[in-house]
Coordinates of C-alpha atoms in Angstrom, one line a residue:
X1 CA -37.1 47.6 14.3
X2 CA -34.4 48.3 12.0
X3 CA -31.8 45.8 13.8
X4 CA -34.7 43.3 13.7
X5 CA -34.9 43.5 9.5
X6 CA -31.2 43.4 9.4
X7 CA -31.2 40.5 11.5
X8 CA -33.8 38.6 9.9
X9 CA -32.2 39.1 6.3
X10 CA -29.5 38.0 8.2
X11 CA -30.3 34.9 8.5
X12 CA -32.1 34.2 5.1
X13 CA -28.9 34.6 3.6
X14 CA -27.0 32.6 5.8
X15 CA -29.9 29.7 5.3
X16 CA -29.6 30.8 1.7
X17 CA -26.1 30.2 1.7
X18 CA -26.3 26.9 3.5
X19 CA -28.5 25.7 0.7
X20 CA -26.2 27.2 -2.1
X21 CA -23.7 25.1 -0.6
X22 CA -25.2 21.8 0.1
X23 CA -26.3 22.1 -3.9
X24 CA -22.8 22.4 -4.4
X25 CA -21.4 19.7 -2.0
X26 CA -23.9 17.2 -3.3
X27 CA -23.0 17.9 -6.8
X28 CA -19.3 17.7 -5.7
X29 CA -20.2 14.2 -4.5
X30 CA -22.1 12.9 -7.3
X31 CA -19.2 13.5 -9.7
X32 CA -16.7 11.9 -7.4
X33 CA -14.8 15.2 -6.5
X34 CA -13.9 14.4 -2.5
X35 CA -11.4 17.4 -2.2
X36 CA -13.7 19.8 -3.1
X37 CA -17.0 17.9 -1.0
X38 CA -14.6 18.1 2.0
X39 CA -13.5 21.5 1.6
X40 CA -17.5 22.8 1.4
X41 CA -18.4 20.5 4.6
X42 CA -16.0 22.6 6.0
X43 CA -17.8 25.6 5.3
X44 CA -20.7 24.9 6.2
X45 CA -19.5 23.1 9.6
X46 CA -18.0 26.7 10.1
X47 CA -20.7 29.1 9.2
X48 CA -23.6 27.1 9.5
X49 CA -22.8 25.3 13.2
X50 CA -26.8 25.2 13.5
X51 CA -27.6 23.1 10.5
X52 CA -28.3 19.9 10.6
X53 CA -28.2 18.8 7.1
X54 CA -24.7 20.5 6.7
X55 CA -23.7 17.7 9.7
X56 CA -25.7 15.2 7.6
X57 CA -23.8 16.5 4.4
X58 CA -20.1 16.1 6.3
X59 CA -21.4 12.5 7.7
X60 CA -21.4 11.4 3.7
X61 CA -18.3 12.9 3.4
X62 CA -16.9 11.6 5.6
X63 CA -18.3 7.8 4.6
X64 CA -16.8 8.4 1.3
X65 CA -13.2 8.6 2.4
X66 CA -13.8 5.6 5.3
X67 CA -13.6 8.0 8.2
X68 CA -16.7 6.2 10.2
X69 CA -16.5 7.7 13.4
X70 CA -16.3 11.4 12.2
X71 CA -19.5 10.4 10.6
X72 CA -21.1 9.2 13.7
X73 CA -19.7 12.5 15.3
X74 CA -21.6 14.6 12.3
X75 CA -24.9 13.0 12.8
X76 CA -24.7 12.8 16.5
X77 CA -24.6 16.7 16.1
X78 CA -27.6 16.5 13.0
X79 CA -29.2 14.3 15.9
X80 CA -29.0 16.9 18.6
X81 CA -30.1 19.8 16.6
X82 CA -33.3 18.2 14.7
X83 CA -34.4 15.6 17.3
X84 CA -37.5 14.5 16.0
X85 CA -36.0 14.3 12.6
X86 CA -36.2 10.3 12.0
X87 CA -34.3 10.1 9.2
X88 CA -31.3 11.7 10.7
X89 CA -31.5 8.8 13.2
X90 CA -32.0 6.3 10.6
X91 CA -28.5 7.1 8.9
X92 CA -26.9 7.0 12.3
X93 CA -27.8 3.7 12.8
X94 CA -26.9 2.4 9.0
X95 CA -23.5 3.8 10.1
X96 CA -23.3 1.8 13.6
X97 CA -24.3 -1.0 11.8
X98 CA -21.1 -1.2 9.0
X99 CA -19.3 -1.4 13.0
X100 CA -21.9 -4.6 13.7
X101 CA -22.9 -2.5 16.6
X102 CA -26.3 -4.0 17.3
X103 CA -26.4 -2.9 20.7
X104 CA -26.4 1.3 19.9
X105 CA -28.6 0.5 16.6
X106 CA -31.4 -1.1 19.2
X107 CA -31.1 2.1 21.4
X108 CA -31.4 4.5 18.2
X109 CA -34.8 2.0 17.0
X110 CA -36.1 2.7 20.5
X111 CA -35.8 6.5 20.3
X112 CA -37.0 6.4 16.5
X113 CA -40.4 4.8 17.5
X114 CA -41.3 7.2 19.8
X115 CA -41.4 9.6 16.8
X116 CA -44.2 10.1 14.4
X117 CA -42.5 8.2 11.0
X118 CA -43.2 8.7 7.7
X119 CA -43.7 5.3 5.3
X120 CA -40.2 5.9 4.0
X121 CA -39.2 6.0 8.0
X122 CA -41.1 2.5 8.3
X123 CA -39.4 0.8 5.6
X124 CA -36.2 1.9 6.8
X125 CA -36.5 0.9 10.5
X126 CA -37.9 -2.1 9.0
X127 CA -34.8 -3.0 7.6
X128 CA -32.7 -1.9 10.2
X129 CA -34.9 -5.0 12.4
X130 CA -34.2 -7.1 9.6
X131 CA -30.4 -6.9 9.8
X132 CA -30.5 -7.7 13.9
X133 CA -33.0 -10.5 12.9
X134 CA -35.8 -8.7 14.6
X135 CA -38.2 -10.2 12.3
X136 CA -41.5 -9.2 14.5
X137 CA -40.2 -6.1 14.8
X138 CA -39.3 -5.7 10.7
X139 CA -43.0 -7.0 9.7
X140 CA -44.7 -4.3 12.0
X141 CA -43.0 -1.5 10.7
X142 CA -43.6 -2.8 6.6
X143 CA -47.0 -3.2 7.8
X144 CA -47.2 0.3 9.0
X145 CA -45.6 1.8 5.7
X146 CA -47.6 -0.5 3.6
X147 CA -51.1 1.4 6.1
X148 CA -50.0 5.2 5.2
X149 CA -49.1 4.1 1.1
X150 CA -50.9 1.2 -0.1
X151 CA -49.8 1.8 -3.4
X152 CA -46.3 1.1 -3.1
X153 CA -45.3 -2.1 -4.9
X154 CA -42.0 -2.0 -2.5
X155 CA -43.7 -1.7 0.5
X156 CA -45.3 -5.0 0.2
X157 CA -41.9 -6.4 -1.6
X158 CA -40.3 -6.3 1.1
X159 CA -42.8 -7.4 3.7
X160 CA -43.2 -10.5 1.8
X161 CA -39.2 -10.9 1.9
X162 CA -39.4 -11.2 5.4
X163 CA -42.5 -13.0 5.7
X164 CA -40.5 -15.9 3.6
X165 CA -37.5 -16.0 5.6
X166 CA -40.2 -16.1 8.7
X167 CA -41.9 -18.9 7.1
X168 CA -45.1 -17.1 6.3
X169 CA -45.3 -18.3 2.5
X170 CA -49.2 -17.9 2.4
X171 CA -48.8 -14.2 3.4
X172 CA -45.5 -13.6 1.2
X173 CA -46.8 -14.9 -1.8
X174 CA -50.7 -12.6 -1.4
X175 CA -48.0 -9.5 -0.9
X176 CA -45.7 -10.2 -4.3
X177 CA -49.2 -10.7 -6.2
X178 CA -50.1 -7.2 -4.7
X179 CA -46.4 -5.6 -5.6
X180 CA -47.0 -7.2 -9.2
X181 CA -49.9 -6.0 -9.6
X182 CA -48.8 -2.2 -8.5
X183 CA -45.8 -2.5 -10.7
X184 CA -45.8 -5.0 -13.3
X185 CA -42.2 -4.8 -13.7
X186 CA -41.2 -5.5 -10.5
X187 CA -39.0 -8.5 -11.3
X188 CA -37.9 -9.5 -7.9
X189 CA -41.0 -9.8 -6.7
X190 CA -41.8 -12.1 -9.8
X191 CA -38.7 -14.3 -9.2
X192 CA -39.7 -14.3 -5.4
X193 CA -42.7 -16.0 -5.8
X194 CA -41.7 -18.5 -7.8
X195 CA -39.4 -19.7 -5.8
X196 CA -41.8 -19.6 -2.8
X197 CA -43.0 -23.0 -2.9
X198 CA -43.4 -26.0 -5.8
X199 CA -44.7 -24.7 -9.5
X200 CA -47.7 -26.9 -10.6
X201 CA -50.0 -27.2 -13.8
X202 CA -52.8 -25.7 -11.9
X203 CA -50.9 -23.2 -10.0
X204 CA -47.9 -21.3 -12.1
X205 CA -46.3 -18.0 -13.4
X206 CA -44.4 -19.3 -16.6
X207 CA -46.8 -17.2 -19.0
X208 CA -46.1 -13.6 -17.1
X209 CA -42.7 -15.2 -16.6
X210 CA -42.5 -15.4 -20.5
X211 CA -44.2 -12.7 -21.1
X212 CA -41.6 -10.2 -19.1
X213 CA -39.1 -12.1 -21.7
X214 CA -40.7 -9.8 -24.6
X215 CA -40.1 -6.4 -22.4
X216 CA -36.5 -4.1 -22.5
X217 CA -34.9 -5.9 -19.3
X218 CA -31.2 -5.5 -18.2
X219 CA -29.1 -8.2 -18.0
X220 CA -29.3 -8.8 -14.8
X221 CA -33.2 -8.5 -15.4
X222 CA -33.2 -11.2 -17.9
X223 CA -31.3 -13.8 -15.8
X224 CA -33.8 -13.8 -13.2
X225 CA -36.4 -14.2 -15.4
X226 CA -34.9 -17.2 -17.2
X227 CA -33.7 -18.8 -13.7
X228 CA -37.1 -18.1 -12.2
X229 CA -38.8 -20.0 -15.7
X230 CA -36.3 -22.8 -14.9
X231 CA -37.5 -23.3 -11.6
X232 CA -41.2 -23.5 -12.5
X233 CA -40.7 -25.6 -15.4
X234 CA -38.3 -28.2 -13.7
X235 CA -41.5 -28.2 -10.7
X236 CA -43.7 -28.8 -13.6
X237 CA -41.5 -31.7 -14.6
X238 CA -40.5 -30.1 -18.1
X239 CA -36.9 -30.9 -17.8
X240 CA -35.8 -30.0 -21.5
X241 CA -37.3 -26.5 -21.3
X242 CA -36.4 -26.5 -17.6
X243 CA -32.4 -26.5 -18.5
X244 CA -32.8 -24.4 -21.8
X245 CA -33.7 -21.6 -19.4
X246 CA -31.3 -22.8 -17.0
X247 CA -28.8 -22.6 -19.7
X248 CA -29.8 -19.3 -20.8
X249 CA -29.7 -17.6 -17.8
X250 CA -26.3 -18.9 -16.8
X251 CA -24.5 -18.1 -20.0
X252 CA -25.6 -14.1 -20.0
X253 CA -24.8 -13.8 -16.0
X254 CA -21.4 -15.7 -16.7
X255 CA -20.9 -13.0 -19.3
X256 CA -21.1 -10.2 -17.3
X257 CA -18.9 -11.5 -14.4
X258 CA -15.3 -10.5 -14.0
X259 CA -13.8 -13.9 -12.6
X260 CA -11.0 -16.6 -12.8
X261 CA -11.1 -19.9 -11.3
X262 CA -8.0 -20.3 -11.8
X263 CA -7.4 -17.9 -8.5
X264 CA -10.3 -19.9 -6.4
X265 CA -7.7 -23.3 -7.1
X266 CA -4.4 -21.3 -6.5
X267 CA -5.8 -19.9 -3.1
X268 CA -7.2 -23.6 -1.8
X269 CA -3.6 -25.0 -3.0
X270 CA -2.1 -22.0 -1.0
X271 CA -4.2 -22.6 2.0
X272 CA -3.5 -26.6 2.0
X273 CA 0.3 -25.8 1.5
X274 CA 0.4 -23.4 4.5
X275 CA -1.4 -25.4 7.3
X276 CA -0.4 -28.5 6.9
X277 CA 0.5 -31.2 9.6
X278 CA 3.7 -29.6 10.4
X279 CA 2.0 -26.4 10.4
X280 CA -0.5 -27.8 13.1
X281 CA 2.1 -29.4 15.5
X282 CA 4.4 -26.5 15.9
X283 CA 1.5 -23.8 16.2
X284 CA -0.3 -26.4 18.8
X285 CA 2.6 -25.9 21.2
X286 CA 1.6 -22.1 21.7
X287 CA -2.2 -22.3 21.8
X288 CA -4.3 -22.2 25.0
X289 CA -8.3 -22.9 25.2
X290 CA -9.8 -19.8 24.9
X291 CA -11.8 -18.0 27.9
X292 CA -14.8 -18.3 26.7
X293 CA -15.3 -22.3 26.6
X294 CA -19.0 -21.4 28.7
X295 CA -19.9 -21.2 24.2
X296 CA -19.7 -23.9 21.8
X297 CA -19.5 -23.2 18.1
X298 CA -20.6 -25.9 15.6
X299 CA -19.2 -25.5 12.5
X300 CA -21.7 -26.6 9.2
X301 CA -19.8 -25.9 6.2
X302 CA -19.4 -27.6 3.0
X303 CA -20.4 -26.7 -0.5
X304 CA -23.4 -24.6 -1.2
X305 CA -26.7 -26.6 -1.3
X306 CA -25.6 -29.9 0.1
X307 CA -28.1 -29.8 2.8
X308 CA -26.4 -27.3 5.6
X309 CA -29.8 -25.4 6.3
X310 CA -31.2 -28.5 6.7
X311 CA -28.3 -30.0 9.3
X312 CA -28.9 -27.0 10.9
X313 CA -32.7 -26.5 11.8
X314 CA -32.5 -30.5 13.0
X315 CA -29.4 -29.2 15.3
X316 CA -31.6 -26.1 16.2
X317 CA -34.6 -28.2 16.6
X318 CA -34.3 -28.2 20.7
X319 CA -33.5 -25.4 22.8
X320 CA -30.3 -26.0 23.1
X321 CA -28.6 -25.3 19.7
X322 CA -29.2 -21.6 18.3
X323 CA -28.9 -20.6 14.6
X324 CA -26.3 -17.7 14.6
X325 CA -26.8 -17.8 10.6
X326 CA -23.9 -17.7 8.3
X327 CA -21.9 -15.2 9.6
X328 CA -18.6 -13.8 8.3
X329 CA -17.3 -13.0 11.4
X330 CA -14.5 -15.5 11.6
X331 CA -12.6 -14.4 7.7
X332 CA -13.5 -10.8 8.6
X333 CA -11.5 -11.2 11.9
X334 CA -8.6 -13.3 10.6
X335 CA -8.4 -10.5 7.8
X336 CA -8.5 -7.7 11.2
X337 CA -5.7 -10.2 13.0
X338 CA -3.1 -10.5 10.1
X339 CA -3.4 -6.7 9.1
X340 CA -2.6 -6.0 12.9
X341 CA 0.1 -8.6 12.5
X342 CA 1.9 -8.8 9.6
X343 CA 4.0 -5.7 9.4
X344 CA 5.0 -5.7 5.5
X345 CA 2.3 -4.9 2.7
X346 CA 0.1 -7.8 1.1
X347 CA -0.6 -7.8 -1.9
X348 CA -2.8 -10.8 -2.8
X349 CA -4.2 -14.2 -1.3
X350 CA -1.1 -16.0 -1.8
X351 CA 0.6 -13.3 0.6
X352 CA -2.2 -13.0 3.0
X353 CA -2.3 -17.1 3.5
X354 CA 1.4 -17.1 4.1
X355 CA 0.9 -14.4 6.9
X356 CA -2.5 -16.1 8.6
X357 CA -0.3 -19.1 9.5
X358 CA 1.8 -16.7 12.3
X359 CA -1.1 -14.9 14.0
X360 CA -2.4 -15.3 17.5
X361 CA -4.8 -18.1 17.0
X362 CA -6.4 -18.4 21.0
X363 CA -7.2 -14.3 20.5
X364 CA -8.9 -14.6 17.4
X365 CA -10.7 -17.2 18.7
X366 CA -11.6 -14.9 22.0
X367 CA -12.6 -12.3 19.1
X368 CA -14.7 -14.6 17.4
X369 CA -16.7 -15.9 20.1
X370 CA -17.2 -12.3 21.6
X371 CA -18.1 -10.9 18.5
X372 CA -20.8 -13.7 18.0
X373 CA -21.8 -13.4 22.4
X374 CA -22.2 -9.6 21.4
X375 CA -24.4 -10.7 18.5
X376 CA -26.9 -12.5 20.9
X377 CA -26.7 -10.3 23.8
X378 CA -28.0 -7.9 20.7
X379 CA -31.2 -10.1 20.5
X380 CA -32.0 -10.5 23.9
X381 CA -30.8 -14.2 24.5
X382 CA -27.3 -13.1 25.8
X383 CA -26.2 -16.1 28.6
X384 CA -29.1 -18.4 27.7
X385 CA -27.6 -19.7 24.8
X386 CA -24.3 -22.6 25.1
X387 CA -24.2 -23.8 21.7
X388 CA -24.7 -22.3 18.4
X389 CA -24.2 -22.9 14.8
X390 CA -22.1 -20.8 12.1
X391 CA -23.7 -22.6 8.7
X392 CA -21.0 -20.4 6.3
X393 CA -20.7 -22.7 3.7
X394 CA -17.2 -21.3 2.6
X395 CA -15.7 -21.8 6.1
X396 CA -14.5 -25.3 4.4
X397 CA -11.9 -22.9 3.5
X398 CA -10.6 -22.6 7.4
X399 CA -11.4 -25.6 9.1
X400 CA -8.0 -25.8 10.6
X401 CA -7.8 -22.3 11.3
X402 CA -11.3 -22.7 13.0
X403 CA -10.2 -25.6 15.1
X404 CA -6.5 -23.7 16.3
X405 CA -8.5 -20.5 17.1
X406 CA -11.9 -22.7 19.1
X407 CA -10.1 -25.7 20.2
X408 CA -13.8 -27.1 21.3
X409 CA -15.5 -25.9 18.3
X410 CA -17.5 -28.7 16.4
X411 CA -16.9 -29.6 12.7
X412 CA -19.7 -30.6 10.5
X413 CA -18.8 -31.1 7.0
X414 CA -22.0 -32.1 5.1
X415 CA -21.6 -33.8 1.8
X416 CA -24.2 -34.5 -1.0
X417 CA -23.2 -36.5 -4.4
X418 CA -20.8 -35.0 -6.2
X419 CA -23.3 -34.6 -9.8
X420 CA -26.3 -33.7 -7.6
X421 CA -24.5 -31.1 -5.3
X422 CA -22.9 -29.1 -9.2
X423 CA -26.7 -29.6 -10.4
X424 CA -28.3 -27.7 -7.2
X425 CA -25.3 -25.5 -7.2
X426 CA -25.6 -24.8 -11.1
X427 CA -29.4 -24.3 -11.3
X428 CA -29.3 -21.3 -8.1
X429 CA -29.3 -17.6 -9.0
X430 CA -26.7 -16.4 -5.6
X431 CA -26.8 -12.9 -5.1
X432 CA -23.3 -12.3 -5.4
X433 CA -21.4 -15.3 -4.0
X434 CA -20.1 -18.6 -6.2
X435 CA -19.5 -17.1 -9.0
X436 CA -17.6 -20.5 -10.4
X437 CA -21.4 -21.9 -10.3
X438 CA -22.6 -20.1 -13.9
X439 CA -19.9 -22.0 -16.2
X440 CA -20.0 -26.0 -15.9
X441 CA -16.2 -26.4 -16.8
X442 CA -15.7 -24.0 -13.9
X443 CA -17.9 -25.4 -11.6
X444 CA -16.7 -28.9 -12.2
X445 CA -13.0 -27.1 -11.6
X446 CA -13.9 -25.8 -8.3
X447 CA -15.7 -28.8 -7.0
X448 CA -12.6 -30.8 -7.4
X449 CA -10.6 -28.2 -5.6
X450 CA -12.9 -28.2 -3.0
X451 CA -12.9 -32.1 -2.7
X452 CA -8.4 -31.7 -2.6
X453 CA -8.7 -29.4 0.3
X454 CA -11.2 -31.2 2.5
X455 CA -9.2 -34.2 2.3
X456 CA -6.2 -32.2 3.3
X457 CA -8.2 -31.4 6.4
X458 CA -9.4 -34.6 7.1
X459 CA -5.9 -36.4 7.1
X460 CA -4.6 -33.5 9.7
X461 CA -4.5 -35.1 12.9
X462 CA -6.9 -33.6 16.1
X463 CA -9.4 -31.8 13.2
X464 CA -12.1 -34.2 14.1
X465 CA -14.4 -33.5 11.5
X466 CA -17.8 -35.5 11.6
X467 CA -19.0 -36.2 7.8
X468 CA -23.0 -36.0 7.3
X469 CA -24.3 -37.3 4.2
X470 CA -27.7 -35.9 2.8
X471 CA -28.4 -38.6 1.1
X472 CA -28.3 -40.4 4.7
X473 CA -29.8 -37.4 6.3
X474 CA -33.1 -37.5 3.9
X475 CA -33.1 -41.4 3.8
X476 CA -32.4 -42.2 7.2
X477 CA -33.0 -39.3 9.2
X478 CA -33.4 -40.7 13.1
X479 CA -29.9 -42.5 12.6
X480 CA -27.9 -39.8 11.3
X481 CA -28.9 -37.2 13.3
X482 CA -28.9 -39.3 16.7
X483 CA -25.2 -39.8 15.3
X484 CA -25.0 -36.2 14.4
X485 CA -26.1 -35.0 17.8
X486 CA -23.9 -37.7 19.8
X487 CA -20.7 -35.9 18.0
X488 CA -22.0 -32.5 19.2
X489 CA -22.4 -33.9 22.8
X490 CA -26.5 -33.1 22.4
X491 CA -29.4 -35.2 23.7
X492 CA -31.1 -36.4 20.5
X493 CA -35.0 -36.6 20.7
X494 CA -37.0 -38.3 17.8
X495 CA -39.4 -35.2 17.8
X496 CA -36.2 -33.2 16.5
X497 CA -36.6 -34.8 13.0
X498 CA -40.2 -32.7 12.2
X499 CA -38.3 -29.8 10.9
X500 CA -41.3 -28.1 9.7
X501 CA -41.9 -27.0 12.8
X502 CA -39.1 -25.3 13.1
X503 CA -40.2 -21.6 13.6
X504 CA -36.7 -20.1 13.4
X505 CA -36.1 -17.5 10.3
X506 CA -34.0 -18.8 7.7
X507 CA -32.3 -16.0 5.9
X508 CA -30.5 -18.4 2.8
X509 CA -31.8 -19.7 -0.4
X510 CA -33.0 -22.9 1.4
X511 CA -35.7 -20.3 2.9
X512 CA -38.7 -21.8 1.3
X513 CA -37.7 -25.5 1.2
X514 CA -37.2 -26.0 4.9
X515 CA -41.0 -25.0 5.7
X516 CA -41.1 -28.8 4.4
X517 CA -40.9 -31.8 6.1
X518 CA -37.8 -34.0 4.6
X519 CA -38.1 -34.6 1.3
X520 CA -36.3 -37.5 -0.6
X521 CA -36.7 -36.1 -4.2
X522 CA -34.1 -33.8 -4.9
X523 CA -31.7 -37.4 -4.5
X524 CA -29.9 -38.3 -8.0
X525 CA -32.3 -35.4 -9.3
X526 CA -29.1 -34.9 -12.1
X527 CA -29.9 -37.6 -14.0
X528 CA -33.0 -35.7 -15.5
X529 CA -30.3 -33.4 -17.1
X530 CA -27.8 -36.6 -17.7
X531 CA -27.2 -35.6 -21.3
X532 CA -27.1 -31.9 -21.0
X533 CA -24.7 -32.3 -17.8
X534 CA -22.3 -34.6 -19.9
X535 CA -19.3 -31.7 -19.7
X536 CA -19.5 -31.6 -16.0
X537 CA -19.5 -35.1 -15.7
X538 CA -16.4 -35.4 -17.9
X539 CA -14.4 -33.3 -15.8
X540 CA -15.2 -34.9 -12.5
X541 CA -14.7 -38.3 -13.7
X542 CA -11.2 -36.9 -15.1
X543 CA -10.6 -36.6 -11.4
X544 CA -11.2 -39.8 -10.2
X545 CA -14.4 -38.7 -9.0
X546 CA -17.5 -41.4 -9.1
X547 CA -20.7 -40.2 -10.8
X548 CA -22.7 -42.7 -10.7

């Protein structure tokens, strides 16, 4: 009886120490102090082989100093000794997924929803399905959350995130009302559905858009707000109060963004410099087709809201073409090829663009298109698809790169007028990309970069890039895109044009728009803004470029 006691105040203590010591590792992390987090994960991993939130605890750890597969090792372990502990699983799978490995993350949602899950488990899993674009899958499991709390505004957030990207705007926009009305200062749900179809007299948000204006919003806060009442008021056809807003916003995100366009113009001169014609004759010599020519890549890239979403649901209209997204697969495995290499230490873009031109072009092209086959194996379509389209905008920065990697890849460079594409470009709030697209002069600055380097491209020899203009794509749809599919060695069918009924998720900031059929209005729309775009047009015209 006595051993028993002992035993059992045993073990509080031990548990008791556990806890002392996971209140001191978390505080260790929080204030940034790794030696001293890694030192107490070792503790506990010592004393306390039995707890799973010490192995949770080490997995963080080990996250924070970039060792990813001790952390899958740590919650493997947290896994095995608290099985029905969702969570556990859930963090397992966030860690699989900075490896893109869709294929363990499926097996780990498959063991998760055998469990009974919390709403917090729901929204997580949810976003987990979100990320391998199992949109079906992500709507169930907001749909359960939202079922066990009702009264979380995030909840319904984020169902109506998907719901947009899954064309659904009826649904979306009843869920942002619902998240509004739970939390009033839920701003990205207000910005959300605004932009979730057209602003009208009868049907608008400006006066709770204005009203947020007169509340303590952050920065980042405010920009949304004023980009959001730009939107609605440019619907409404209120151009002057459209742009002030436009203008507002703009100015206060420029001001708290750390960039230079300078370095965007440097890097595109660089890039032009390296792979030139000569560049492209000598490397050709050593290149073979890669093995996997059963897959065809087509290329849409181009500036940022020229029509590429668009280009791509008419590709994607058959079954022939699938949407892979925009996927940073091809610069993140050029970045993996030089490292492995280039033996000497890079220090900027100038250095790493120097050292891309020597790499081993046919296997990053094998690494690519695996990479991308592992991708749709991942959502069950695996030898069924032959073609598909990467719509990365920026991958105008590696057209010859992506034609000496996929020999048989496709090039579609998509063009829009050169005041209309800075307009659409200067009036949409990115997440974090373009960050030349707050500042006119910049923008203007960029554009004509842009314009040097795709004319670079287009005067090497065997790039065979196929030009599609949107004003030719909205005006003369059947043409273009019979011409467009003819390039990509498709069978063109007239039906293709309806791309309304495209069902396909959309996960850009073209989401809402291409639930429409083709529009023609958004043609020459700069010339509402003729006078207050003046600075723009300068610059571009200083270029030899036509505006008008």
């Amino acid at each position: 009886m006595i051993n028993e006691k002992v035993n059992f105040m045993n073990q509080a203590n031990q548990t008791q120490s556990a806890e002392k010591l996971l209140s001191q590792g978390w505080n260790c992390l929080r204030n940034q102090r790794i030696n001293d987090a890694i030192k107490i994960s070792q503790q506990l991993n010592k004393y306390h082989p039995n707890n799973a939130q010490a192995w949770y605890f080490t997995a963080q750890v080990a996250l924070k100093i970039g060792n990813i597969s001790a952390a899958k090792k740590c919650l493997n372990n947290a896994c095995k000794i608290q099985p029905s502990h969702a969570s556990l699983k859930i963090a397992l799978a966030n860690v699989y997924l900075r490896e893109n490995d869709f294929e363990q993350i499926k097996l780990i949602i498959s063991n998760i929803e055998k469990l009974s899950l919390t709403a917090t488990d729901h929204n997580q899993v949810a976003m987990l399905c979100s990320q391998l674009k199992l949109s079906n899958q992500a709507i169930a499991h907001y749909q359960n959350a939202i079922s066990l709390e009702p009264q979380n505004h995030e909840h319904h957030y984020s169902l109506a995130a998907v719901l947009r990207h899954a064309g659904e705007l009826q649904q979306a926009e009843e869920h942002l009302t619902k998240a509004i009305e739970l939390q009033p200062l839920d701003i990205d749900a207000h910005t959300l559905r605004v932009d979730l179809k057209k602003q009208t007299g009868e049907h608008n948000y400006v006066d709770s858009l204005n009203a947020l204006l007169t509340k303590q919003l952050s920065a980042r806060k405010q920009v949304q707000v004023q980009f959001a009442l730009a939107k609605s008021y440019e619907d409404m056809g209120e151009c002057s109060q459209a742009f002030k807003h436009l203008q507002l916003g703009s100015n206060l995100r420029r001001k708290h963004l750390e960039y230079n366009v300078e370095n965007d113009i440097a890097t595109m001169t660089q890039i032009s410099q390296s792979f030139d014609q000569n560049w492209w004759q000598k490397s050709s010599k050593h290149v073979q087709e890669p093995d996997n020519t059963d897959i065809v890549p087509i290329f849409i890239l181009g500036m940022p809201r020229t029509g590429s979403t668009l280009t791509d649901q008419i590709l994607t209209a058959g079954d022939n073409v699938h949407s892979a997204g925009e996927l940073n697969d091809f610069s993140r495995l050029l970045t993996e090829r030089v490292k492995a290499t280039y033996t000497g230490e890079i220090k900027n873009k100038l250095q790493f663009i120097a050292a891309a031109a020597d790499i081993d072009f046919a296997k990053l092209g094998q690494d690519y298109l695996r990479s991308v086959k592992t991708q749709l194996a991942d959502v069950g379509l695996g030898q069924k698809v032959h073609y598909f389209t990467d719509k990365l905008p920026l991958n105008f920065l590696y057209v010859g790169l992506l034609k000496k990697a996929l020999p048989n890849a496709k090039i579609i460079h998509v063009t829009r007028d050169p005041m209309d594409t800075c307009y659409a470009v200067f009036k949409t709030l990115f997440q974090q990309a373009y960050p030349f697209s707050y500042d006119q002069k910049e923008l203007g600055q960029y554009f004509i970069a842009y314009q040097k380097l795709m004319k670079h491209w287009q005067q090497c020899d065997s790039l065979n890039i196929h030009t599609v203009s949107y004003e030719d794509l909205v005006t003369d749809t059947e043409k273009t895109a019979e011409k467009l599919y003819q390039f990509c060695g498709l069978q063109w069918q007239s039906e293709f044009a309806d791309v309304q009924n495209n069902t396909a998720s959309v996960n850009t900031a073209s989401a809402s728009q291409v639930r429409q059929a083709i529009y023609k209005s958004s043609v020459q729309k700069w010339r509402n803004y003729e006078q207050q775009l003046a600075p723009l047009k300068q610059i571009l015209e200083q270029a030899d470029i036509r505006c008008d």
